[in-house]
Short mmCIF file of C-alpha atoms in Angstrom, two decimals:
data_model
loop_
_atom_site.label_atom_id
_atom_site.label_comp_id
_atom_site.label_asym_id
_atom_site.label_seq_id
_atom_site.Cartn_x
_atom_site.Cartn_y
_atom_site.Cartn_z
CA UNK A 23 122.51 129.76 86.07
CA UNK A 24 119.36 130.34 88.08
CA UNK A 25 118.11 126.91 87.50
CA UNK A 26 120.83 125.77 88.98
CA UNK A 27 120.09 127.78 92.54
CA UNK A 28 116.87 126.42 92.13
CA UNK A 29 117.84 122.82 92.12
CA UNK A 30 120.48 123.11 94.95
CA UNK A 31 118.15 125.04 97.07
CA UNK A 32 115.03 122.37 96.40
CA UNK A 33 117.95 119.33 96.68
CA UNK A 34 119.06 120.52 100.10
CA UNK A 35 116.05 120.77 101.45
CA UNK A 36 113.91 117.74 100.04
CA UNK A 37 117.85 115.44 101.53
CA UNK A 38 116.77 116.59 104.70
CA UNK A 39 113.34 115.78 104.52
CA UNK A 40 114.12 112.74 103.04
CA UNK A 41 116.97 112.21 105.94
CA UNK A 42 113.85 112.81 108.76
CA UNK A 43 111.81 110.39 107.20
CA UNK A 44 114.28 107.20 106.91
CA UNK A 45 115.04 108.01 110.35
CA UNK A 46 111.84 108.05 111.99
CA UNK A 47 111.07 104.57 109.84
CA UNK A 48 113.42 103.24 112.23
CA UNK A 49 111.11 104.26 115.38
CA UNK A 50 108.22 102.22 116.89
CA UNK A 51 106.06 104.91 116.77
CA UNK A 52 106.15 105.30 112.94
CA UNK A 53 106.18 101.61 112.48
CA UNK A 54 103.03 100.89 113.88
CA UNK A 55 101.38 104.17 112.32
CA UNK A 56 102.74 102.34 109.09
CA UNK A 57 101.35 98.76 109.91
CA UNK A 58 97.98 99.55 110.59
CA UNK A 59 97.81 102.52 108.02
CA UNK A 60 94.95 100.55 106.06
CA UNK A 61 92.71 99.56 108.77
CA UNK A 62 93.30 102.45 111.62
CA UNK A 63 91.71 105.85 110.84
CA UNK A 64 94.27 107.78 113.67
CA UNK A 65 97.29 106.05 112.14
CA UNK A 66 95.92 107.87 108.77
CA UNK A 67 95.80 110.90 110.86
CA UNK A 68 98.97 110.72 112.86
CA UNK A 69 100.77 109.64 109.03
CA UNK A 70 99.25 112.56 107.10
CA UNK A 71 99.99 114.89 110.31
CA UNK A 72 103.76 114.13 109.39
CA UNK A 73 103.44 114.60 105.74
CA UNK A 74 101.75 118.21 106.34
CA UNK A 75 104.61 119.11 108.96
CA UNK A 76 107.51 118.58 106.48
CA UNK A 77 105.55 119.55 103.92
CA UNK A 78 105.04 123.30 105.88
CA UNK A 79 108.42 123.46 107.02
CA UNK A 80 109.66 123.29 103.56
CA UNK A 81 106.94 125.77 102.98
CA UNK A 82 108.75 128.20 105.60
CA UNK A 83 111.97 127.48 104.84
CA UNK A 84 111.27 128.56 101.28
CA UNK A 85 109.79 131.31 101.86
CA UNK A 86 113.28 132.95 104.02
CA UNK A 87 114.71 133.01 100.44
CA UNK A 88 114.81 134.50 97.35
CA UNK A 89 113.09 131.89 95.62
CA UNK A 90 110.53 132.58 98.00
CA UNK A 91 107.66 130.97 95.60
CA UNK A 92 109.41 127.43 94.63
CA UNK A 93 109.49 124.73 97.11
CA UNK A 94 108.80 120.83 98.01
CA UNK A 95 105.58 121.26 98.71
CA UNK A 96 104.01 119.41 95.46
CA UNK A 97 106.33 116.51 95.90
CA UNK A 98 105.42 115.74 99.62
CA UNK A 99 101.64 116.14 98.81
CA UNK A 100 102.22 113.19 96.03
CA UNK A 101 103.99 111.11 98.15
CA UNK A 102 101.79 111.35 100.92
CA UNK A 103 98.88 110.38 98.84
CA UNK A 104 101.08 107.22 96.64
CA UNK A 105 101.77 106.21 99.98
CA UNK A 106 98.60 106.08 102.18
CA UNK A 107 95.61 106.82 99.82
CA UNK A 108 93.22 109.74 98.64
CA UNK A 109 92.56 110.50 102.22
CA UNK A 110 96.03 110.94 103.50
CA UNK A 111 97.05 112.88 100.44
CA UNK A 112 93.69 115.65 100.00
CA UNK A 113 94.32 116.06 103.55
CA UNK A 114 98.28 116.85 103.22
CA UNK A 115 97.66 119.12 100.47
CA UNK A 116 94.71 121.11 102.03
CA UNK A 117 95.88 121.59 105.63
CA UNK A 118 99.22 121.89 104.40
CA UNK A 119 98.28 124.42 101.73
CA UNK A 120 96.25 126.00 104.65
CA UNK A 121 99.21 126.49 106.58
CA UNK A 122 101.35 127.38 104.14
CA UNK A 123 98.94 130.21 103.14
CA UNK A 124 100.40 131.90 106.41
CA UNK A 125 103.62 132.19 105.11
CA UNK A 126 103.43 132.31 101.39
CA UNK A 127 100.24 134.80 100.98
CA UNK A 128 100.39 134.64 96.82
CA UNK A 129 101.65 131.56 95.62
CA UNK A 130 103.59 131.53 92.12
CA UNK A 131 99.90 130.67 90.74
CA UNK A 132 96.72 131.45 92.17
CA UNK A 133 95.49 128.07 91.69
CA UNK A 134 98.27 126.74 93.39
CA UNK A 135 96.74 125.54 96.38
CA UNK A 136 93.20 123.86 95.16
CA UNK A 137 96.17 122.27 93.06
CA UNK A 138 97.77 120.78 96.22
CA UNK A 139 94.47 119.50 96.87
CA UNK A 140 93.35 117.97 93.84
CA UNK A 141 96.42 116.36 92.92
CA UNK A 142 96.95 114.70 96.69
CA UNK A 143 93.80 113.23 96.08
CA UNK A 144 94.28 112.00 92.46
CA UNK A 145 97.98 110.59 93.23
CA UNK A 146 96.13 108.30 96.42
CA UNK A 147 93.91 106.71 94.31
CA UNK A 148 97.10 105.26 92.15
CA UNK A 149 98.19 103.89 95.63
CA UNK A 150 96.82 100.52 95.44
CA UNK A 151 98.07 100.07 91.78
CA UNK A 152 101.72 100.89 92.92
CA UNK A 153 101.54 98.19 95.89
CA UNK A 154 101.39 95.69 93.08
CA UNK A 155 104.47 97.34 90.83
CA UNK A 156 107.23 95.24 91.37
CA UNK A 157 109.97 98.06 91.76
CA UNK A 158 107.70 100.43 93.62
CA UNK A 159 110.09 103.46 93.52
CA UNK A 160 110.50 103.61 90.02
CA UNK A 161 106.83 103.88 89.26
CA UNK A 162 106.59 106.17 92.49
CA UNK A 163 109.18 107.84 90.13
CA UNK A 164 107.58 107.98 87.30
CA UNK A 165 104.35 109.07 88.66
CA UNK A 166 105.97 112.10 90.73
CA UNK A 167 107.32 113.25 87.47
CA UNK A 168 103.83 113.02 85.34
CA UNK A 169 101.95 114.55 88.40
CA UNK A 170 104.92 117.69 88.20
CA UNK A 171 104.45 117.81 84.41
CA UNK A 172 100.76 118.01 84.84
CA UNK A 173 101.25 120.63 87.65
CA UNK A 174 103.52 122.91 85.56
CA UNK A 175 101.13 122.88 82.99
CA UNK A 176 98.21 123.83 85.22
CA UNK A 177 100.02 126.19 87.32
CA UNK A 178 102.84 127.82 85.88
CA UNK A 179 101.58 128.52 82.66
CA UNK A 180 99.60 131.14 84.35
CA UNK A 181 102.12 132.00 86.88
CA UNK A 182 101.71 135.74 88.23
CA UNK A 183 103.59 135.89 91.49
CA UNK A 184 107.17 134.88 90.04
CA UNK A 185 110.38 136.25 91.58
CA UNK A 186 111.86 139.08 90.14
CA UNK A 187 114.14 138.18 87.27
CA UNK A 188 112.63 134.90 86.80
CA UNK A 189 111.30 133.07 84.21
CA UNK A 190 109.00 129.75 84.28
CA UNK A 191 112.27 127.89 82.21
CA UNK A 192 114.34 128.58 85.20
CA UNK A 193 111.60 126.13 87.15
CA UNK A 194 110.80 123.71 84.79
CA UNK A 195 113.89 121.09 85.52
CA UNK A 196 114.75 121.45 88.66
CA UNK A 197 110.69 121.22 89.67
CA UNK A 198 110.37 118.16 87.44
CA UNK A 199 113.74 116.39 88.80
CA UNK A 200 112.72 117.04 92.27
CA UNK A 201 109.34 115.52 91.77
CA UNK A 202 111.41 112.29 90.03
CA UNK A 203 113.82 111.78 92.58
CA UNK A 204 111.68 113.21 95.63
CA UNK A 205 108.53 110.42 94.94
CA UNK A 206 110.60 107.48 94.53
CA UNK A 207 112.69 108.28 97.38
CA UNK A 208 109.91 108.33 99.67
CA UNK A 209 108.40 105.33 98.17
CA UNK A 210 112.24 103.80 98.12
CA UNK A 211 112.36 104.31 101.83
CA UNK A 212 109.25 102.88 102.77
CA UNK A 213 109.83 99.69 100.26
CA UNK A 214 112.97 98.89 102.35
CA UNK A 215 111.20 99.20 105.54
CA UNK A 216 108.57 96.83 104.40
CA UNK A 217 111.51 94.51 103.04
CA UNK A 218 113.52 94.78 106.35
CA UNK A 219 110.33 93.48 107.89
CA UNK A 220 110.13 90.47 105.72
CA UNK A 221 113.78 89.54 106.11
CA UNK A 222 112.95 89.81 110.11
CA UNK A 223 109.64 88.00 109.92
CA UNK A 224 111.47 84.94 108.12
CA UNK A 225 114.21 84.93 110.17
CA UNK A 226 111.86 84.74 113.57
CA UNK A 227 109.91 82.44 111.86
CA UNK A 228 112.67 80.05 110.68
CA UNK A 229 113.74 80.29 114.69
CA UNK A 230 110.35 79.64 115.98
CA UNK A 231 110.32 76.69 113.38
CA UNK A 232 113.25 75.15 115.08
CA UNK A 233 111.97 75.50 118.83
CA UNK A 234 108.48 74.01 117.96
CA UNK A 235 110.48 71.18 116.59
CA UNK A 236 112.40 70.72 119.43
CA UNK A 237 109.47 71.29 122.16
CA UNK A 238 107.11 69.58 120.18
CA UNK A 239 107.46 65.97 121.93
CA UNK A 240 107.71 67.71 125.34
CA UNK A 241 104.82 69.49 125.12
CA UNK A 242 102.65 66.77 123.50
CA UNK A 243 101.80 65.45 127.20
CA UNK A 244 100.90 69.09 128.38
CA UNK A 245 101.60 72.05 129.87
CA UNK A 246 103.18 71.23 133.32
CA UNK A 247 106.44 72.51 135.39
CA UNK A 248 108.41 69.57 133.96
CA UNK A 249 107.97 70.20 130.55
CA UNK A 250 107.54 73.79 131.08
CA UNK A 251 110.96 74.06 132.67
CA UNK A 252 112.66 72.16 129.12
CA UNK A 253 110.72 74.28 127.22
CA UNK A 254 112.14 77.51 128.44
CA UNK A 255 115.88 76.27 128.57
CA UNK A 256 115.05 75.36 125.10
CA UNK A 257 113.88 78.79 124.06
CA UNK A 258 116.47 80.49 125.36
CA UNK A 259 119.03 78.28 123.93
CA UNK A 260 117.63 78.55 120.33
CA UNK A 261 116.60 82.20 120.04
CA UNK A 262 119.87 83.89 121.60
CA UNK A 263 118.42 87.11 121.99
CA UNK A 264 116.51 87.13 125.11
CA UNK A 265 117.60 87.18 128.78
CA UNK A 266 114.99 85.53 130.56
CA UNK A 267 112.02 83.48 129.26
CA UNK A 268 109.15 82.38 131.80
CA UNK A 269 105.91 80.01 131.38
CA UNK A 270 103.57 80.27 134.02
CA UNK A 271 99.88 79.02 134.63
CA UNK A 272 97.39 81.15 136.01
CA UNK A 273 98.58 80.29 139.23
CA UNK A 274 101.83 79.44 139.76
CA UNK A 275 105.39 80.03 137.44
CA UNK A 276 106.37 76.85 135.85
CA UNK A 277 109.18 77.39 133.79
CA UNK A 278 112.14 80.05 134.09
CA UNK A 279 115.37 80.22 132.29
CA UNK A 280 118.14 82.74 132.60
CA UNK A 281 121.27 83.40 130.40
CA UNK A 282 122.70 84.45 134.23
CA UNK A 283 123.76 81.07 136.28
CA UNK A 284 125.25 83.74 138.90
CA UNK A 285 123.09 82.56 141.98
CA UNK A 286 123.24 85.79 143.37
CA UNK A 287 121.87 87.48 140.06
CA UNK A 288 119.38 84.48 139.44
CA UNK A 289 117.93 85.53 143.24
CA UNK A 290 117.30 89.32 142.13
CA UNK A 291 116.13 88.18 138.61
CA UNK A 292 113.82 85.65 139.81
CA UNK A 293 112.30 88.21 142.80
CA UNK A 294 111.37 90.23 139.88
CA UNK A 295 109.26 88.01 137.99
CA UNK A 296 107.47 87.04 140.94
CA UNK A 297 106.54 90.35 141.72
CA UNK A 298 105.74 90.90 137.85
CA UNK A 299 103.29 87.48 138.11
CA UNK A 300 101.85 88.39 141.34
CA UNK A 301 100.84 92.03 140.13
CA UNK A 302 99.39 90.42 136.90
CA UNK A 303 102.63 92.26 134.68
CA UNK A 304 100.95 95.06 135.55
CA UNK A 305 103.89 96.84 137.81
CA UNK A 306 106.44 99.10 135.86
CA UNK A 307 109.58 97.72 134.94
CA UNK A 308 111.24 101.00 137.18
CA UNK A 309 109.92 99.16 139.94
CA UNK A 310 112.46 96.71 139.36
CA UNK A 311 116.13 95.81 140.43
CA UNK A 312 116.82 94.05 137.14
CA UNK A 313 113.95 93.54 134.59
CA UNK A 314 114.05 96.42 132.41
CA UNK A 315 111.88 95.28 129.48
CA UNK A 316 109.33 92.54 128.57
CA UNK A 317 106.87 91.14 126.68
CA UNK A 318 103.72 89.54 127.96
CA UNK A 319 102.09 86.90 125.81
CA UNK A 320 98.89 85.08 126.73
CA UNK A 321 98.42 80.96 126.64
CA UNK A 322 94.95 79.56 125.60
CA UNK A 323 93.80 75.63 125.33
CA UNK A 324 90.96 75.66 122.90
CA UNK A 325 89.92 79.62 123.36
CA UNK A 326 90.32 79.18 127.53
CA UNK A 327 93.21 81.30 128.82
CA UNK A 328 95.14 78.73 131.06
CA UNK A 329 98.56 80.84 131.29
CA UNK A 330 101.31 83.24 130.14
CA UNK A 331 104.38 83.30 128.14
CA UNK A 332 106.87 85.89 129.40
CA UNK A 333 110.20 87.34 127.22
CA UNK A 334 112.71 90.16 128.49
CA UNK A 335 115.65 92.01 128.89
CA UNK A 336 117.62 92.65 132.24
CA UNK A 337 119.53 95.77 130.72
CA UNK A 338 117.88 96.79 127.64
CA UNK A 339 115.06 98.70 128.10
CA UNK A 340 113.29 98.23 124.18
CA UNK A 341 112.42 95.15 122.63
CA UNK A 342 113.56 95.03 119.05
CA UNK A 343 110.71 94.69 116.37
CA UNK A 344 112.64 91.08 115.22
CA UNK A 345 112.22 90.34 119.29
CA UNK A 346 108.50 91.33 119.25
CA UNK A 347 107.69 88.96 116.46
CA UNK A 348 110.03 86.20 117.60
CA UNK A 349 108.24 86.55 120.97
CA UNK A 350 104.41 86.26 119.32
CA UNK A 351 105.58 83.23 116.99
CA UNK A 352 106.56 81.21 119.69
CA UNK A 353 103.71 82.07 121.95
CA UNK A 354 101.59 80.94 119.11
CA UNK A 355 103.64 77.79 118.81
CA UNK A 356 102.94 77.38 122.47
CA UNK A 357 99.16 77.80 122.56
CA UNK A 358 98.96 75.61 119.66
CA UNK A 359 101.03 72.59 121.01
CA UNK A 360 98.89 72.87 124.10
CA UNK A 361 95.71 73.11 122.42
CA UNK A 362 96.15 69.81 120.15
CA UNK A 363 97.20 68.59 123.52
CA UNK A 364 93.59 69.24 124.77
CA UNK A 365 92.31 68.04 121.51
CA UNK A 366 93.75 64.84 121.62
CA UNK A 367 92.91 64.32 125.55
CA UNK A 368 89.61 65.21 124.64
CA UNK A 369 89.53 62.39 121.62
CA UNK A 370 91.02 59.77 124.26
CA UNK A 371 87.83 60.49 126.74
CA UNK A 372 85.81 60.34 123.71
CA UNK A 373 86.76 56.99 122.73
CA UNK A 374 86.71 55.70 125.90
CA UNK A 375 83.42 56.50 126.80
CA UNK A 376 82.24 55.07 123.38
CA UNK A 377 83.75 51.85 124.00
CA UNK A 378 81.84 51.91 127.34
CA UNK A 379 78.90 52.61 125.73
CA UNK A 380 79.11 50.11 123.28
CA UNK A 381 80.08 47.42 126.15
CA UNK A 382 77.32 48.52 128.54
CA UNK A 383 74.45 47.45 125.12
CA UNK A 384 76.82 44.31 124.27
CA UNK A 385 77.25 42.83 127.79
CA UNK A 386 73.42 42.30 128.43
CA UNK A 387 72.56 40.78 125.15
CA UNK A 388 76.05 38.70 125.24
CA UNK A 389 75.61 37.33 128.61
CA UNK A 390 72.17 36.36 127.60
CA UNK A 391 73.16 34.49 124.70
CA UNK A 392 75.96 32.62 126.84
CA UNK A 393 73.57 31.40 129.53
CA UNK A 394 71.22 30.20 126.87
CA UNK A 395 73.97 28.33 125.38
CA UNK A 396 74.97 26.70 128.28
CA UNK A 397 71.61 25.93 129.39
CA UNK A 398 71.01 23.85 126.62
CA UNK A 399 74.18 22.10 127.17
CA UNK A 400 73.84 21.21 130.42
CA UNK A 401 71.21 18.36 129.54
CA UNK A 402 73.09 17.48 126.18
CA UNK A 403 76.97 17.83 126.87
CA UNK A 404 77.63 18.47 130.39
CA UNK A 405 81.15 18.71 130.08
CA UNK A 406 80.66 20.81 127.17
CA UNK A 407 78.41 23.53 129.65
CA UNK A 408 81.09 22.70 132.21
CA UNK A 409 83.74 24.41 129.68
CA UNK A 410 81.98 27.29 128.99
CA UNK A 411 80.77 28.13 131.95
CA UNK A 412 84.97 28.71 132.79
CA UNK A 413 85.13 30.18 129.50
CA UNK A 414 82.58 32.97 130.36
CA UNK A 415 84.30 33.71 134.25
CA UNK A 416 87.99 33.72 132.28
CA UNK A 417 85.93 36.20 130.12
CA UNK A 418 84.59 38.43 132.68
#
């Protein structure tokens, strides 16, 4: 049964990898990495740095047994590429190979590592086609298991370096069921973090719906400490998961709402945000008595930065991802309430001055008209010019 030591050895280890990588999905760190993975070239760095860690470690911890020759390796290299591209995955499977070559000197197949290499590459350029799959970690799946077959058949075949009383049978299924499960695992894991971020995204969204439609007729005269003041209590009310929310102008705080009616409490909360606003949020929340996380969110009126909108925690020092995107949704609701405010203002001065300018060409040609009018009535119909002439002062 040494296929079966083979596949408990390669299980255990590729459930702990696995294990490491659901957990860190949970950080902020490897969230944003993951986010801007298609537009940042560190996050590509920083995400195939990962890849090449677990992928040596397996390397190592391989090579302290027996089976010194047969590990994860191959597996991590395709999921790093499925995941984040040709460039993430050539550049797990040559630094990691690189590594590797430290503690596993002859592989099981001395084209083992340009294999690493070549098929991290070929498995990222299927990366955009599995974005579009519907069940993502059953063609990740799929794809680990081709890529494996295609490996063995490479690399095996000519297999020199094989542990003693081994032969290539005793790799073929546990290698191949590794790859299956291994691939669509990682790409499992990252599907529900991407899903997890929908169901938070529509749940902030539904919440920011509600507070725009509950602010939106007290912000529709403008951003002032009256309607900046409802606008917090409002928030506050509505989202449930914040302990203080502030508006402020550039100058001056116009709005702040605490869960805490404690006036005590309110005092020390209160002294903090002042000292936040005056230092621009630029002091550190350990600086503070109670404030121990926030976010700081910008207000613009057409482009021009007229104030802030302010979100936090008195206890908790992190702000949840849900709380992050709850906190930008309504800051957007904000700036755009306040910038249709402008808009309209800006139609009302419009008009006006149109209507001026049409008066100020009427008028002279009007008045002259009248006065001609009137002048020949004054020698036909007195009483007639009489009646006009009060008709044009009642006018004027």
């Amino acid at each position: 049964m040494i296929w079966y030591d083979i596949l408990i050895s390669l299980c255990a280890r590729l459930f702990l990898i696995l294990v490491l990588f659901a957990l860190l999905c949970r950080t902020t760190i490897l969230r944003n990495i993951i986010n801007s993975l298609r537009k940042n070239k560190r996050s590509q760095l920083k995400f195939a740095a990962l890849f090449i860690f677990m992928a040596v470690a397996d390397v190592f911890a391989g090579s302290l047994l027996r089976t010194f020759c047969v590990n994860n390796q191959l597996i991590i290299v395709l999921s790093a590429g499925l995941i984040g591209g040709p460039l993430i995955g050539g550049l797990t499977g040559f630094a990691s190979s690189l590594i590797a070559y430290s503690f596993m000197p002859q592989p099981i197949s001395p084209i083992h590592y340009p294999l690493m290499l070549l098929l991290g590459i070929s498995s990222g350029y299927l990366a955009k086609w599995l974005q579009h799959q519907k069940s993502n970690y059953a063609h990740g799946a799929m794809l680990g298991f081709i890529f494996a077959a295609l490996y063995f058949t490479l690399s095996l075949t000519s297999a020199t370096n094989l542990p003693k009383g081994y032969v290539l049978e005793d790799l073929f299924f546990p290698l191949l069921f590794c790859s299956f499960i291994g691939c669509g695992s990682f790409i499992g894991i990252l599907e529900g973090f991407y899903n997890q971020q929908e169901i938070l995204e529509g749940i902030s969204a539904k919440t920011a719906l509600k507070i725009t439609n509950n602010t939106i007729s007290i912000l529709q005269n403008g951003l002032n400490a009256t309607s900046a003041s409802q606008t917090t209590d409002i928030i506050l009310q509505e989202a449930e998961t914040f302990d203080f929310v502030a508006i402020t102008s550039l100058d001056e705080i116009l709005g702040f709402s605490s869960y805490r009616t404690e006036a005590a409490f309110v005092d020390f909360l209160s002294d903090d945000f002042h000292r936040l606003f005056q230092s621009s949020f630029k002091i550190s929340t350990t600086e503070l008595d109670v404030i121990r996380s926030y976010i700081n969110l910008p207000i613009y009126n057409d482009k021009h930065h007229v104030g802030y909108f302010c979100i936090g925690h008195i206890l908790n020092p992190d702000i949840t991802p849900f709380e992050n995107t709850l906190a930008k949704g309504i800051g957007t609701m904000i700036t755009n309430q306040i910038t249709v405010h402008g808009i309209k203002e800006k139609a009302e001065l419009l008009d006006k001055a149109e209507i001026k300018a049409l008066q100020s060409q009427i008028n002279p040609h009007f008045l002259f008209n009248a006065l001609s009018t009137i002048s020949y009535f004054c020698s036909q119909q007195p009483q007639t010019a009489k009646s006009l002439i009060n008709d044009l002062a009642s006018y004027y």
